[in-house]
XYZ file of N, CA, C and O in Angstrom:
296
model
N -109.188 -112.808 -22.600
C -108.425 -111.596 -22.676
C -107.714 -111.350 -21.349
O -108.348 -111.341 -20.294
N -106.642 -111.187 -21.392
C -105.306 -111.212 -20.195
C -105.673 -109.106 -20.010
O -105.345 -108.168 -20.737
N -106.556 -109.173 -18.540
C -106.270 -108.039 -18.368
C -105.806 -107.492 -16.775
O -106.138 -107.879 -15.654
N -104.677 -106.168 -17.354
C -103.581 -106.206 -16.878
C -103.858 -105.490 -15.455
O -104.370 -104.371 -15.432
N -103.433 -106.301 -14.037
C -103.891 -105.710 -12.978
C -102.744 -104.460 -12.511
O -101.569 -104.538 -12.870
N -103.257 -103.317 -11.670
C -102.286 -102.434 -11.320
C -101.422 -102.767 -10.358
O -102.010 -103.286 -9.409
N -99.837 -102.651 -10.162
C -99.086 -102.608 -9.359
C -99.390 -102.252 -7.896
O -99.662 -101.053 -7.859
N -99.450 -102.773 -6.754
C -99.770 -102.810 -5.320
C -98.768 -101.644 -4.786
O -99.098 -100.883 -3.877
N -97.309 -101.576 -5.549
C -96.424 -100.868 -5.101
C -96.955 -99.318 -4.782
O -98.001 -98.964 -5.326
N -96.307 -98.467 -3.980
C -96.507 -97.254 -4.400
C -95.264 -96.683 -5.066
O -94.144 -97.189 -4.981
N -95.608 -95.458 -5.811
C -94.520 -95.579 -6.857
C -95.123 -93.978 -6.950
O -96.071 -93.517 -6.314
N -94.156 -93.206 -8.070
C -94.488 -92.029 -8.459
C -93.861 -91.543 -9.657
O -92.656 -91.791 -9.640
N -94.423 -90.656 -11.180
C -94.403 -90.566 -12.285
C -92.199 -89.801 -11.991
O -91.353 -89.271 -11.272
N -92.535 -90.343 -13.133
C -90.982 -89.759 -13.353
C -90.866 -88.137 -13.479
O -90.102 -87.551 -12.712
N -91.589 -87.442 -14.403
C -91.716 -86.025 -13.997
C -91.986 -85.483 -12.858
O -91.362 -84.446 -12.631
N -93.066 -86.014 -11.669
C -92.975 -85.286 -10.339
C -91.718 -85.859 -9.661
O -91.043 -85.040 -9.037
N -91.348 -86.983 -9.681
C -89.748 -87.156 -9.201
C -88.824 -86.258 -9.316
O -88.057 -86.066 -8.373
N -88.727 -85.606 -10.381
C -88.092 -85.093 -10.688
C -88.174 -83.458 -10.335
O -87.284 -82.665 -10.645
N -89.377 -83.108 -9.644
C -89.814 -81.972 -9.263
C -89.915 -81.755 -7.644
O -90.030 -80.715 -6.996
N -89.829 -83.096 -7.241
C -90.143 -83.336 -6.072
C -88.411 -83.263 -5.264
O -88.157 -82.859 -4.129
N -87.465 -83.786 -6.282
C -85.895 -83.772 -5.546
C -85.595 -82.688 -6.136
O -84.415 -82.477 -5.857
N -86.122 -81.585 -7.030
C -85.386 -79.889 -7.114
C -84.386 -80.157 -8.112
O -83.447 -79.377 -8.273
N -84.540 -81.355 -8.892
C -83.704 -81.159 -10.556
C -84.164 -80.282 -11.443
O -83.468 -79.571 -12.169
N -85.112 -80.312 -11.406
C -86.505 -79.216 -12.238
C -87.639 -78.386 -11.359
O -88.135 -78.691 -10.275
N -87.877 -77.236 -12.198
C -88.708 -76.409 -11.132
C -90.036 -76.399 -11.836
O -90.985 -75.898 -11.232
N -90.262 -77.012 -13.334
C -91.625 -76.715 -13.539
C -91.884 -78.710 -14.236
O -91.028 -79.557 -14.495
N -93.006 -78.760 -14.294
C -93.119 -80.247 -15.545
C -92.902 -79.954 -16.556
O -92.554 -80.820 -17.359
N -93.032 -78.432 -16.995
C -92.551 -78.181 -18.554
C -91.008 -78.745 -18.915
O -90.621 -79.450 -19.847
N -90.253 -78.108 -17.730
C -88.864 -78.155 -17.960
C -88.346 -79.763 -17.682
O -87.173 -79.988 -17.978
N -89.214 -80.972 -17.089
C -89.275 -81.857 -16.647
C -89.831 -82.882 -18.002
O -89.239 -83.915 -18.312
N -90.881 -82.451 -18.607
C -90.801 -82.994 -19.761
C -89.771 -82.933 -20.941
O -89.448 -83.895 -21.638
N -89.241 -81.460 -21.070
C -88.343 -80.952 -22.224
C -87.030 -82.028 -22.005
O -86.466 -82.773 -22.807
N -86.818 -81.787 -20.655
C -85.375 -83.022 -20.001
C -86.017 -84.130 -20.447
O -85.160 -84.307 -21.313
N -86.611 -84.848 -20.589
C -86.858 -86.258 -20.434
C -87.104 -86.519 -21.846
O -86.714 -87.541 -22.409
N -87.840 -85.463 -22.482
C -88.466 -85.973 -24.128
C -86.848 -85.898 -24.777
O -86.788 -86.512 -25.842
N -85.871 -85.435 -24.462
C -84.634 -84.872 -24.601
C -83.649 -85.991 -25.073
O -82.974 -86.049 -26.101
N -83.789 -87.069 -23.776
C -83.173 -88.049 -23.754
C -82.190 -88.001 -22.733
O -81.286 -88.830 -22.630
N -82.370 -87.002 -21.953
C -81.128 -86.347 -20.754
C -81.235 -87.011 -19.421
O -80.438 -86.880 -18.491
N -82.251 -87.697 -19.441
C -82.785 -88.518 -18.202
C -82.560 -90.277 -17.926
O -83.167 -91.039 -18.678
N -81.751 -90.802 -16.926
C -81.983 -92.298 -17.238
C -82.540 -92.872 -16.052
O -82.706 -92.329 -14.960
N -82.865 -94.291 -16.482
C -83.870 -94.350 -15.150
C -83.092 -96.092 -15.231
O -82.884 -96.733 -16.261
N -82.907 -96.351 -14.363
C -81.423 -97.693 -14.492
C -80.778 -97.734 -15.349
O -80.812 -98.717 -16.089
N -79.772 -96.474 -15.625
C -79.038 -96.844 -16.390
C -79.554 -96.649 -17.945
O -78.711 -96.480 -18.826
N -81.079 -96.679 -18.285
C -81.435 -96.605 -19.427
C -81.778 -95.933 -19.806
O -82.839 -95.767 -19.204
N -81.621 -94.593 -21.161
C -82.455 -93.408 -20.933
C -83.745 -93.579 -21.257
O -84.037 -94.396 -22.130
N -84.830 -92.750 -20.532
C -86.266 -92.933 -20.832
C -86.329 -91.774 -20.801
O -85.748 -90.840 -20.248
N -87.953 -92.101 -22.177
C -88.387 -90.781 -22.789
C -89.743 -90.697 -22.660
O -90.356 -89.950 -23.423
N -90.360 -91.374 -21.773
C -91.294 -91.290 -20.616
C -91.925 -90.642 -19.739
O -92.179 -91.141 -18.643
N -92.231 -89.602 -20.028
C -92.430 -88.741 -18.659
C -93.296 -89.070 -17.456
O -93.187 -88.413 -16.421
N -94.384 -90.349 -17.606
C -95.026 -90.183 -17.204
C -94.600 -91.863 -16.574
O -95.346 -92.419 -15.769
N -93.682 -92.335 -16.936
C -92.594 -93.399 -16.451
C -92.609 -93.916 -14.702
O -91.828 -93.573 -13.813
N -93.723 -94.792 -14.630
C -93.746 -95.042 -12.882
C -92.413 -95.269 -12.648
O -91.738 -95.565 -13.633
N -91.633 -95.169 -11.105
C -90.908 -95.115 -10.679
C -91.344 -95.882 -9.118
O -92.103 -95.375 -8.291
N -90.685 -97.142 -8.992
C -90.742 -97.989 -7.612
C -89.382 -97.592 -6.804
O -88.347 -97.175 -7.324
N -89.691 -97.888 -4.966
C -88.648 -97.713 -4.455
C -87.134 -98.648 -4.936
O -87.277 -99.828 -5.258
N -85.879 -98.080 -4.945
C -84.880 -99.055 -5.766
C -84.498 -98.296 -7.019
O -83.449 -98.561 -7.606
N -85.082 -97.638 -7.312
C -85.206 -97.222 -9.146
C -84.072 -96.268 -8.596
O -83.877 -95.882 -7.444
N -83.325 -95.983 -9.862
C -82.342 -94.816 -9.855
C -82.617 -94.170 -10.799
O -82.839 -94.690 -11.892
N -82.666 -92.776 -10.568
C -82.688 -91.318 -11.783
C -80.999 -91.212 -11.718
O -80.277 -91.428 -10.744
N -80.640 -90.830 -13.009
C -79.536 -90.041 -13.398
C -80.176 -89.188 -14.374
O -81.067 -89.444 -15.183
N -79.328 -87.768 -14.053
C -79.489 -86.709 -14.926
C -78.076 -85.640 -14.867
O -77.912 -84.935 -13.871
N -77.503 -85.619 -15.543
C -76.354 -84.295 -15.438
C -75.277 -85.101 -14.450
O -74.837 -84.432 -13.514
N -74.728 -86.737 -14.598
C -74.184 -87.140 -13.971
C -74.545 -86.887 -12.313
O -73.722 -86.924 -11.398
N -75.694 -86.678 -12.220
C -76.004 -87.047 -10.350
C -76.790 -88.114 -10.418
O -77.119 -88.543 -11.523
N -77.174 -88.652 -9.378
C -78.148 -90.316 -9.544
C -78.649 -89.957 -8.064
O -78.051 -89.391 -7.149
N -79.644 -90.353 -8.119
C -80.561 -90.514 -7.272
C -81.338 -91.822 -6.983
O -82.017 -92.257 -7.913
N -81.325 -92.575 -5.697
C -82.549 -93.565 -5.999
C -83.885 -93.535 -5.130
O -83.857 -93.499 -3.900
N -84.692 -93.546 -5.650
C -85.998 -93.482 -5.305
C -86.618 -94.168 -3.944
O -86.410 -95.370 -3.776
N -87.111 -93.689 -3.312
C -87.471 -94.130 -2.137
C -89.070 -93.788 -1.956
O -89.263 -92.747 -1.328
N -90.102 -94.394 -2.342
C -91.510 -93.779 -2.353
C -92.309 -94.923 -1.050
O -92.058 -96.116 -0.882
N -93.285 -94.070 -0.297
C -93.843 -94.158 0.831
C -95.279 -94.227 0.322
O -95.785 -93.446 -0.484
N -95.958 -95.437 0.998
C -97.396 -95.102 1.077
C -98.260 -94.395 1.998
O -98.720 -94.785 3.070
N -98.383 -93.437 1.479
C -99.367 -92.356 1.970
C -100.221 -92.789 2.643
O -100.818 -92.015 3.391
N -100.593 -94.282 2.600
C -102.324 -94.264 3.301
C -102.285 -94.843 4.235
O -103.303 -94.993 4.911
């Protein structure tokens, strides 16, 4: 059985991304956008909320784009 090891990267969910750059002020409103289809994450829309996000990745939402830049904390 092929079991699947976790990513080394640090990375962060697509809803706090999204809370964290001030597109959204709650996860409610962060899920509603995303379950929506209003959200893309390269170009592709995802309906993901919970959608890891590596440094490189780009959010678009409402024609702005953003790309992700995540730091390890430790």
């Amino acid at each position: 059985m092929n079991e699947r090891k976790p990513d080394p990267r640090p990375m962060i969910r697509l809803d706090d991304f999204l809370k964290a750059a001030g597109v959204v002020s709650t996860g409610g409103e962060a899920k509603v956008r995303i379950q929506a289809g209003e959200v893309l994450v390269n170009d592709e829309v995802e309906t993901r909320r919970r959608r890891q996000l590596f440094t490189g990745d780009e959010v678009n939402w409402n024609s702005q784009v953003w790309r992700v830049e995540v730091t390890d904390d430790d």
